[in-house]
XYZ file of C-alpha atoms in Angstrom:
597
model
C -8.242 -57.712 34.099
C -7.393 -58.052 29.851
C -5.200 -56.015 28.279
C -8.384 -54.960 26.182
C -10.371 -54.284 28.754
C -8.209 -52.052 30.274
C -8.172 -50.024 27.636
C -11.878 -49.634 26.916
C -11.262 -48.456 31.154
C -9.564 -46.232 30.334
C -10.879 -44.363 27.332
C -14.199 -44.987 27.957
C -13.266 -43.014 31.309
C -11.823 -39.999 28.367
C -14.073 -36.794 29.962
C -14.904 -35.479 26.527
C -16.021 -39.260 25.260
C -17.822 -40.270 28.920
C -19.847 -36.841 28.434
C -21.367 -37.459 25.322
C -22.456 -41.099 26.325
C -23.455 -40.339 29.030
C -25.773 -36.941 27.602
C -27.256 -39.169 25.092
C -31.014 -40.591 25.377
C -29.751 -44.318 25.130
C -25.928 -44.133 26.485
C -25.230 -48.340 26.304
C -25.965 -47.713 22.603
C -24.145 -44.921 22.729
C -21.336 -46.530 24.884
C -21.169 -49.519 21.972
C -20.553 -47.304 18.940
C -17.942 -46.117 20.537
C -16.636 -49.131 22.071
C -17.075 -49.879 17.783
C -15.125 -47.887 17.167
C -12.528 -48.150 18.900
C -12.154 -51.596 17.730
C -11.922 -50.726 14.330
C -9.152 -48.371 15.074
C -6.638 -49.881 17.540
C -4.209 -51.183 17.126
C -2.780 -54.873 18.554
C 0.613 -55.037 19.209
C 2.450 -58.432 19.371
C 5.758 -58.796 20.260
C 5.724 -62.186 18.420
C 4.306 -60.588 15.294
C 6.835 -57.309 14.980
C 9.935 -59.763 15.881
C 8.891 -62.395 12.873
C 8.283 -58.322 10.849
C 11.730 -57.702 11.233
C 13.093 -60.449 10.736
C 11.479 -60.706 7.446
C 12.456 -56.694 6.730
C 16.207 -58.489 8.022
C 16.414 -60.282 4.995
C 14.455 -57.859 2.305
C 15.818 -54.549 3.198
C 19.782 -55.726 2.065
C 18.341 -56.311 -1.578
C 15.773 -53.314 -1.827
C 17.964 -50.746 -0.249
C 21.432 -49.772 -0.115
C 20.943 -49.313 3.255
C 18.097 -47.582 5.620
C 20.400 -44.607 7.833
C 18.642 -43.477 11.279
C 20.733 -40.011 12.627
C 19.016 -39.017 16.213
C 20.409 -35.412 14.978
C 21.682 -35.219 18.732
C 18.432 -35.879 19.862
C 19.143 -38.820 22.852
C 15.449 -40.544 21.367
C 15.271 -43.330 24.201
C 15.626 -41.009 27.043
C 13.533 -38.880 25.294
C 10.156 -41.424 24.865
C 11.572 -42.380 29.274
C 11.190 -38.684 29.665
C 7.911 -37.285 28.071
C 5.348 -37.926 25.516
C 6.107 -38.230 22.395
C 4.931 -37.468 19.214
C 6.968 -38.919 15.332
C 5.009 -35.855 12.561
C 7.439 -37.383 9.341
C 6.575 -36.083 5.990
C 5.449 -38.589 4.250
C 6.350 -39.792 0.464
C 5.893 -43.572 0.462
C 4.363 -46.569 1.725
C 7.477 -47.613 2.931
C 7.229 -44.659 5.170
C 5.909 -46.976 7.453
C 7.896 -49.820 7.327
C 11.134 -47.733 7.404
C 10.745 -45.996 10.562
C 8.830 -48.172 12.398
C 11.844 -50.288 11.528
C 14.751 -48.722 12.360
C 12.878 -47.493 15.457
C 12.468 -51.009 17.168
C 15.317 -52.355 15.551
C 17.619 -49.320 17.717
C 15.251 -49.130 20.340
C 13.237 -52.193 21.384
C 10.557 -50.513 21.658
C 7.153 -50.145 18.575
C 6.200 -47.051 17.646
C 1.938 -46.540 17.636
C 1.795 -45.193 13.706
C -2.099 -43.807 12.055
C -2.329 -44.929 9.287
C -5.232 -44.060 6.772
C -7.787 -46.949 7.083
C -7.414 -47.662 3.599
C -4.214 -49.781 4.288
C -6.118 -52.149 7.037
C -6.817 -54.394 3.907
C -5.643 -58.143 3.738
C -2.917 -59.737 4.532
C -0.707 -56.131 5.438
C -3.462 -54.336 7.133
C -3.175 -57.387 10.276
C 0.171 -57.252 10.243
C 0.311 -53.187 9.993
C -1.942 -53.907 13.197
C 0.098 -56.329 15.160
C 3.120 -53.906 14.558
C 1.443 -51.168 16.051
C -0.237 -49.204 13.463
C -4.175 -48.065 14.192
C -6.422 -47.354 11.813
C -8.449 -44.039 11.020
C -11.240 -43.209 8.535
C -10.121 -41.191 5.425
C -12.975 -38.496 6.472
C -14.915 -38.463 9.631
C -16.082 -35.245 9.921
C -20.237 -35.086 10.781
C -19.519 -38.249 13.465
C -18.679 -36.392 16.287
C -19.202 -39.818 18.148
C -16.065 -41.531 15.827
C -13.920 -38.206 16.312
C -14.409 -38.051 20.585
C -13.540 -41.489 20.178
C -10.189 -41.376 18.148
C -9.616 -38.955 20.556
C -10.011 -41.044 23.811
C -7.263 -43.685 22.088
C -4.861 -41.034 21.950
C -5.103 -40.313 25.569
C -5.393 -43.868 26.457
C -1.605 -44.257 24.195
C -0.847 -40.814 26.022
C -2.480 -42.343 29.349
C 0.190 -45.248 28.813
C 3.697 -43.338 27.568
C 3.726 -44.757 24.063
C 5.985 -42.827 21.415
C 3.196 -41.802 18.445
C 3.767 -41.598 15.393
C 1.915 -39.503 11.973
C 2.226 -38.191 8.878
C 1.518 -34.207 9.354
C 0.759 -34.322 5.128
C -1.944 -36.537 6.117
C -0.706 -38.318 2.463
C 2.011 -38.930 0.204
C 3.268 -35.532 -1.062
C 2.882 -36.612 -4.823
C 5.664 -33.832 -5.834
C 7.733 -34.523 -3.703
C 7.339 -31.144 -2.452
C 6.039 -30.905 0.928
C 2.850 -30.409 1.695
C 1.115 -27.951 4.482
C 0.393 -29.760 7.795
C -3.126 -31.298 8.578
C -4.111 -29.640 11.924
C -6.766 -32.679 12.803
C -4.509 -34.870 14.614
C -2.280 -32.532 16.001
C -5.250 -30.725 17.703
C -6.879 -33.898 19.196
C -3.075 -34.617 20.539
C -3.644 -31.423 22.224
C -6.834 -31.998 23.644
C -6.144 -35.464 24.514
C -3.344 -34.730 27.102
C -4.863 -31.549 28.558
C -7.501 -34.197 29.889
C -4.666 -36.232 31.645
C -4.263 -36.785 34.782
C -1.285 -34.762 36.767
C 0.286 -37.304 37.852
C 0.497 -39.264 34.394
C 1.207 -35.553 32.537
C 4.558 -35.028 31.032
C 5.479 -32.496 28.596
C 3.841 -33.045 25.192
C 6.923 -33.375 22.870
C 6.579 -33.056 19.160
C 9.815 -34.561 17.391
C 9.812 -33.314 13.611
C 11.349 -36.366 11.004
C 12.833 -35.621 7.962
C 12.339 -38.725 5.390
C 14.395 -39.022 2.153
C 13.708 -41.900 -0.719
C 16.915 -42.089 -2.756
C 13.879 -43.646 -4.887
C 10.327 -44.290 -4.253
C 8.504 -47.531 -4.995
C 5.480 -45.933 -6.025
C 7.153 -43.475 -8.562
C 5.732 -44.233 -11.456
C 2.073 -44.086 -10.542
C 2.435 -40.924 -8.594
C 4.174 -39.508 -11.323
C 1.301 -40.627 -13.985
C -1.255 -39.315 -11.421
C 0.495 -36.035 -11.600
C -1.395 -35.983 -15.592
C -4.269 -36.688 -13.959
C -4.654 -40.433 -14.000
C -7.095 -41.062 -11.003
C -4.955 -42.952 -7.641
C -5.337 -46.335 -7.919
C -7.835 -47.600 -4.650
C -4.748 -49.871 -2.472
C -5.996 -53.670 -2.981
C -4.412 -57.296 -2.421
C -3.423 -57.644 -5.568
C -1.411 -53.816 -5.737
C -0.105 -54.770 -2.358
C 1.163 -58.342 -3.304
C 2.862 -56.865 -6.698
C 5.616 -55.176 -4.063
C 6.837 -57.938 -4.875
C 7.945 -57.281 -8.591
C 10.327 -54.504 -6.382
C 12.830 -57.080 -5.944
C 13.826 -56.718 -9.582
C 14.127 -53.075 -9.235
C 17.090 -51.203 -7.052
C 16.254 -48.346 -4.192
C 19.285 -46.828 -3.298
C 18.882 -45.599 1.131
C 16.507 -44.500 2.689
C 17.671 -41.608 5.072
C 15.401 -40.820 8.095
C 16.769 -37.603 10.154
C 15.223 -36.650 13.672
C 14.775 -32.566 14.051
C 14.820 -31.007 17.398
C 11.797 -31.892 19.345
C 9.350 -29.003 19.536
C 7.316 -28.710 23.207
C 4.029 -28.116 22.765
C 2.403 -25.715 24.312
C -0.195 -25.323 27.352
C -3.780 -24.314 25.427
C -7.002 -22.932 26.279
C -9.991 -22.224 24.081
C -9.490 -19.743 22.875
C -5.734 -19.922 21.941
C -6.300 -23.813 20.495
C -6.670 -22.918 17.216
C -3.775 -20.763 16.643
C -1.341 -22.537 19.239
C -2.533 -25.443 16.621
C -1.297 -24.192 13.209
C 2.096 -22.515 14.697
C 3.123 -25.744 15.766
C 1.741 -27.681 13.090
C 4.016 -25.465 10.722
C 7.053 -24.772 13.336
C 6.934 -28.521 12.764
C 7.009 -28.547 8.699
C 9.762 -26.417 8.893
C 12.159 -28.667 11.257
C 11.264 -31.224 8.539
C 11.889 -29.036 5.549
C 15.250 -27.558 6.936
C 16.788 -30.870 7.756
C 15.191 -32.635 4.259
C 18.252 -34.108 3.097
C 20.202 -33.762 -0.209
C 20.659 -37.046 -1.715
C 22.953 -38.272 -4.865
C 19.249 -38.948 -6.873
C 17.743 -35.785 -5.950
C 20.841 -33.854 -6.726
C 21.340 -35.681 -10.494
C 17.098 -34.423 -10.853
C 18.307 -30.961 -10.517
C 21.341 -31.014 -13.089
C 19.843 -33.628 -15.460
C 16.392 -31.698 -15.665
C 17.844 -28.190 -15.494
C 19.900 -29.450 -18.624
C 16.860 -27.803 -21.974
C 19.367 -29.423 -23.720
C 18.772 -32.908 -22.862
C 22.178 -34.162 -22.507
C 24.919 -34.010 -20.634
C 28.487 -35.656 -20.220
C 30.197 -36.902 -16.887
C 32.391 -34.045 -15.997
C 29.688 -31.643 -16.459
C 27.190 -33.433 -14.760
C 30.225 -33.717 -11.791
C 31.014 -30.410 -12.232
C 27.793 -28.367 -10.733
C 27.134 -31.568 -8.571
C 30.671 -29.962 -7.369
C 29.250 -26.485 -6.894
C 25.899 -27.550 -5.477
C 27.697 -29.613 -2.596
C 29.995 -26.550 -1.524
C 26.914 -24.702 -1.435
C 25.048 -27.042 1.260
C 28.227 -27.017 2.741
C 28.401 -23.530 2.926
C 25.297 -22.704 3.985
C 24.271 -25.469 6.407
C 21.904 -27.471 3.925
C 21.565 -31.172 5.130
C 23.668 -33.713 2.828
C 24.101 -37.612 2.766
C 27.725 -38.268 4.437
C 27.756 -40.721 1.163
C 28.767 -37.557 -0.943
C 31.650 -35.702 1.342
C 34.733 -35.310 0.092
C 36.563 -37.747 -2.251
C 33.197 -39.965 -1.779
C 30.626 -37.791 -4.159
C 31.603 -39.323 -7.254
C 31.406 -42.911 -6.735
C 27.918 -42.174 -4.946
C 26.572 -40.376 -8.153
C 27.561 -42.678 -10.145
C 25.593 -45.373 -7.868
C 22.701 -43.079 -8.690
C 23.431 -42.679 -11.971
C 23.919 -46.602 -12.882
C 20.964 -47.294 -10.596
C 18.838 -45.185 -12.482
C 19.994 -46.280 -15.713
C 19.373 -49.899 -14.573
C 15.811 -48.872 -13.572
C 15.211 -47.525 -17.117
C 14.879 -43.217 -16.380
C 17.929 -42.350 -18.073
C 20.033 -43.171 -21.699
C 23.134 -43.351 -22.331
C 24.262 -41.671 -25.244
C 27.949 -42.567 -26.463
C 30.540 -44.713 -25.403
C 30.847 -46.638 -22.553
C 33.559 -45.449 -21.059
C 31.994 -42.119 -18.665
C 34.538 -39.372 -19.389
C 33.088 -40.132 -23.210
C 29.471 -40.580 -22.745
C 26.577 -38.921 -22.797
C 23.516 -39.018 -20.521
C 20.145 -37.352 -20.257
C 16.484 -38.494 -19.190
C 14.510 -40.396 -21.021
C 11.078 -37.904 -22.335
C 8.670 -39.745 -20.547
C 10.298 -39.888 -16.974
C 11.370 -36.684 -16.441
C 8.026 -36.616 -14.151
C 10.125 -38.946 -12.235
C 12.641 -37.378 -11.947
C 11.233 -33.825 -11.024
C 9.671 -35.515 -7.671
C 13.461 -35.970 -6.584
C 14.412 -32.578 -7.741
C 11.259 -31.391 -5.882
C 12.300 -32.915 -2.353
C 15.283 -30.339 -2.124
C 13.906 -27.447 -4.120
C 12.877 -25.006 -1.232
C 16.429 -25.068 -0.390
C 17.785 -22.821 -3.363
C 14.943 -20.662 -3.788
C 16.690 -17.807 -1.999
C 19.821 -18.087 -4.199
C 17.760 -18.199 -7.422
C 16.303 -15.095 -6.693
C 19.343 -13.631 -5.694
C 20.525 -14.795 -9.612
C 17.983 -12.891 -11.254
C 18.206 -9.519 -8.832
C 22.019 -9.609 -10.291
C 20.973 -10.319 -13.518
C 18.840 -7.341 -13.268
C 21.488 -5.322 -11.203
C 23.807 -6.248 -14.357
C 21.618 -4.763 -17.226
C 20.173 -1.826 -15.534
C 16.560 -2.264 -14.592
C 16.541 -2.042 -11.147
C 17.762 1.957 -10.587
C 17.123 1.971 -6.835
C 16.493 0.365 -3.208
C 12.159 -0.002 -4.161
C 12.955 -1.607 -6.893
C 15.223 -3.991 -5.908
C 12.473 -4.613 -2.864
C 10.326 -5.256 -5.822
C 11.550 -7.247 -6.819
C 12.433 -9.496 -3.552
C 8.815 -9.235 -2.775
C 7.193 -10.130 -5.995
C 9.358 -13.573 -6.630
C 8.328 -14.693 -3.269
C 4.898 -13.965 -3.648
C 4.780 -15.776 -6.763
C 6.333 -19.104 -4.982
C 3.990 -18.446 -2.592
C 1.368 -21.201 -3.703
C 4.251 -23.719 -4.139
C 6.608 -23.871 -0.952
C 5.828 -22.380 1.893
C 7.976 -19.646 2.426
C 9.578 -17.780 5.194
C 8.230 -14.460 6.040
C 9.667 -11.145 3.912
C 12.348 -9.818 6.889
C 13.234 -14.012 7.425
C 13.791 -14.141 3.517
C 15.913 -10.463 3.123
C 18.108 -11.613 6.221
C 19.048 -14.939 4.532
C 19.837 -12.782 1.343
C 21.879 -10.439 2.841
C 23.708 -13.526 5.082
C 24.060 -15.530 2.033
C 25.939 -12.259 -0.387
C 27.885 -11.498 2.609
C 30.023 -14.983 2.661
C 30.370 -14.977 -1.058
C 32.014 -11.407 -1.486
C 33.000 -12.201 1.867
C 32.032 -8.693 3.624
C 28.821 -7.758 5.644
C 25.953 -6.220 3.480
C 23.390 -5.187 5.639
C 20.356 -3.622 3.614
C 19.283 -3.583 0.337
C 20.732 0.122 0.124
C 24.376 -1.644 0.421
C 23.727 -4.373 -2.193
C 22.831 -1.666 -5.162
C 26.981 -0.112 -3.958
C 28.297 -3.646 -5.037
C 31.055 -3.486 -7.420
C 30.702 -5.022 -10.680
C 33.042 -7.597 -9.855
C 31.559 -8.484 -6.696
C 28.213 -9.018 -8.477
C 29.888 -11.205 -11.258
C 31.279 -13.372 -8.402
C 27.506 -13.561 -6.506
C 25.650 -14.101 -9.775
C 28.407 -17.118 -11.174
C 28.412 -18.459 -7.779
C 24.243 -19.041 -8.070
C 24.159 -19.644 -11.672
C 23.773 -23.287 -10.948
C 20.453 -22.934 -9.623
C 19.599 -19.885 -12.476
C 16.907 -23.017 -14.177
C 15.844 -24.558 -11.196
C 12.179 -22.735 -10.639
C 12.253 -22.020 -14.579
C 9.621 -24.597 -15.005
C 7.132 -23.500 -12.270
C 7.535 -19.956 -14.101
C 7.200 -21.687 -17.417
C 3.662 -23.081 -16.009
C 1.837 -19.536 -14.502
C 3.484 -18.671 -18.150
C 1.308 -21.381 -19.512
C -1.519 -20.808 -16.977
C -1.577 -16.986 -18.568
C -1.959 -17.334 -22.494
C -3.949 -19.786 -21.760
C -6.817 -17.248 -19.435
C -5.640 -14.707 -22.360
C -7.196 -17.245 -24.971
C -10.214 -18.520 -23.090
C -11.101 -14.363 -22.213
C -10.753 -14.060 -25.730
C -13.260 -17.065 -26.583
C -15.925 -16.456 -23.981
C -15.493 -12.330 -23.150
C -18.578 -12.123 -21.454
C -20.165 -15.291 -19.882
C -17.148 -16.558 -18.653
C -15.588 -20.510 -19.002
C -15.577 -23.221 -16.997
C -13.005 -25.127 -14.780
C -12.520 -28.024 -17.907
C -12.073 -25.160 -20.267
C -9.179 -23.821 -18.252
C -8.000 -27.282 -17.885
C -7.778 -28.096 -21.432
C -6.492 -24.724 -23.012
C -3.623 -25.002 -20.505
C -2.657 -28.708 -21.932
C -3.330 -27.134 -25.540
C -1.531 -24.153 -24.575
C 1.540 -26.121 -23.268
C 1.639 -28.341 -26.604
C 1.597 -25.165 -28.172
C 4.139 -23.384 -26.619
C 6.386 -26.184 -26.401
C 6.730 -26.680 -30.168
C 7.655 -23.256 -31.014
C 10.704 -24.330 -27.670
C 11.168 -20.066 -27.489
C 9.687 -20.090 -24.064
C 8.404 -22.899 -22.778
C 11.116 -25.664 -23.069
C 10.298 -28.313 -19.669
C 7.540 -30.789 -20.796
C 7.557 -31.215 -16.598
C 5.539 -27.735 -16.429
C 2.944 -29.445 -17.723
C 0.890 -31.128 -14.619
C -2.397 -30.734 -12.775
C -0.941 -29.546 -9.583
C 0.955 -26.547 -11.449
C -2.207 -25.946 -13.641
C -4.114 -25.354 -10.073
C -1.499 -23.609 -8.387
C -1.183 -20.926 -11.403
C -4.589 -20.283 -11.170
C -4.459 -20.079 -7.980
C -2.037 -17.185 -8.037
C -3.957 -15.342 -10.579
C -7.193 -15.601 -8.441
C -5.333 -14.443 -5.625
C -3.766 -11.142 -7.544
C -7.528 -10.265 -7.960
C -6.793 -10.980 -11.841
C -9.423 -13.635 -12.681
C -12.413 -14.799 -10.535
C -14.862 -17.788 -10.107
C -18.300 -17.334 -9.294
C -20.153 -20.574 -8.398
C -17.990 -22.208 -11.611
C -17.700 -19.190 -13.484
C -14.780 -18.201 -14.563
C -13.414 -14.886 -15.688
C -10.885 -12.590 -16.709
C -11.108 -9.003 -14.552
C -8.100 -7.347 -15.079
C -6.681 -7.782 -18.566
C -4.336 -5.262 -18.439
C -1.912 -7.072 -15.406
C -2.769 -10.305 -17.380
C -0.872 -9.445 -19.712
C 1.815 -7.642 -17.860
C 2.702 -10.615 -15.671
C 2.769 -12.336 -19.429
C 5.139 -9.961 -20.507
C 7.048 -10.637 -17.387
C 7.343 -13.879 -17.271
C 8.911 -14.576 -20.836
C 11.089 -11.887 -19.574
C 12.827 -14.089 -16.558
C 12.913 -17.096 -18.479
C 14.808 -15.873 -21.409
C 17.186 -13.310 -19.287
C 17.725 -16.598 -16.689
C 17.943 -18.682 -19.691
C 20.925 -15.989 -21.748
C 22.349 -15.481 -18.897
C 22.909 -19.053 -17.951
C 24.506 -19.978 -21.184
C 26.556 -16.693 -20.267
C 28.272 -17.947 -17.166
C 28.494 -21.304 -18.064
C 30.996 -20.421 -20.993
């Protein structure tokens, strides 16, 4: 029996698909449709193709990248694949992710991954090459096509039956901002369903391996940045993919692939399946976030973008970078080996040279670094923000602590309830931007961070209020490098609030449309940026922030959207938010200037 005949037999034996076919009036036609779906979906792995592809990449990768680093982090991946049913769940930054992970796995272990790819990539000539290398293609949408869904589930059943390692990108698409996107549940649920129907003799533990992939420079960076300002995503085409050959004139630094600890899927029944899928998806999500590597390009992005004055000398960049890397070392945040010890300056210098060569950063002054200023080109800030965003979630708690201590210094916090409210309010403010720890975890991590900095145990908020001025200053100065890191987000929320207030004045009775809001946001941002009092960062104007800030006000009950008609329903609360955002931004800016003197 040929491979495909054997495959089709296993797929058609999948109980849910088999039942669907047998219960149709024309079961023969339904079976043929299922087989057509299977041929559309399935990988057609060829060792000849993948070996040729590997040779091509062996030659191409050194010309494009400094390195592709694959870190098992204590996971015996070869043994795991032998002993269990393995599913890799990486984040998704670039089309190059498909190639990088599969290339490294095949080169290191000698077997391919069966990778779920969008059928937008199934185009000549790259589609055939991907399919022959282990990629199987999925329609972008198939919610109403039950037979297609069951055929895909049956194909996953076949892969599990044959002990093939599977990979899918849990975000469902590439991140346009650099921040992790919330997980999509579809493939998680299908895999759990498919695994539950395996014969007992074939059933091994189903293990999900979170994979964190970070590019020091993303090939599609320019187009991703333009989409943040409303440009439409270009449909993939042969011409677009062949134009990637132009990338040989660019430099992309390194790619870092980190495996997380495998997560065993629980046995689920019909009642618990939905909750189990969500818990599993977010456990993988949190692991990916925790293992996202701080890279030289993300350090440069954070340091240079957080300087509203524009330009920094090399000594200033290095000083801030050392503080940041020391923080990572102290609190277990992963960073690249290239920035350890004496290698930090050379590593940052290499990243800076790449950004200068790729025309992202301007050099002002003399050519020797000690007398040179560096500044991000105004129209490239959004591109560098991508790198900063990949690591920003690591520094959320120190940013909140920093602001809390400013308020303690100034006497604005008088008791425990004030302090707790500040932590909860800031957590609530950023929940539309990042997946956040619970309030309990948030506070526990806060106490641990404070205890580590002042070198004595702090176990509750009451003890925080008893800190001496010397301890408060030590904490604030230790964390001041992050004091502006989230300002661009707060600026966007401030801009949104002012825009909503202006629209409310224009349309107090009839309300306004979403298009009116988007236009008002852009106009308000332009006006506020010209004043340069509250709004300082150009990157605070983007389509994702326009949407997420509106969601915040909607969830807070400040605005309502009834069938497309938007109204401000709590003007007092909106005004309070405007004042709070303004004070927050001005306080952080003022303190940072003092602390860095």
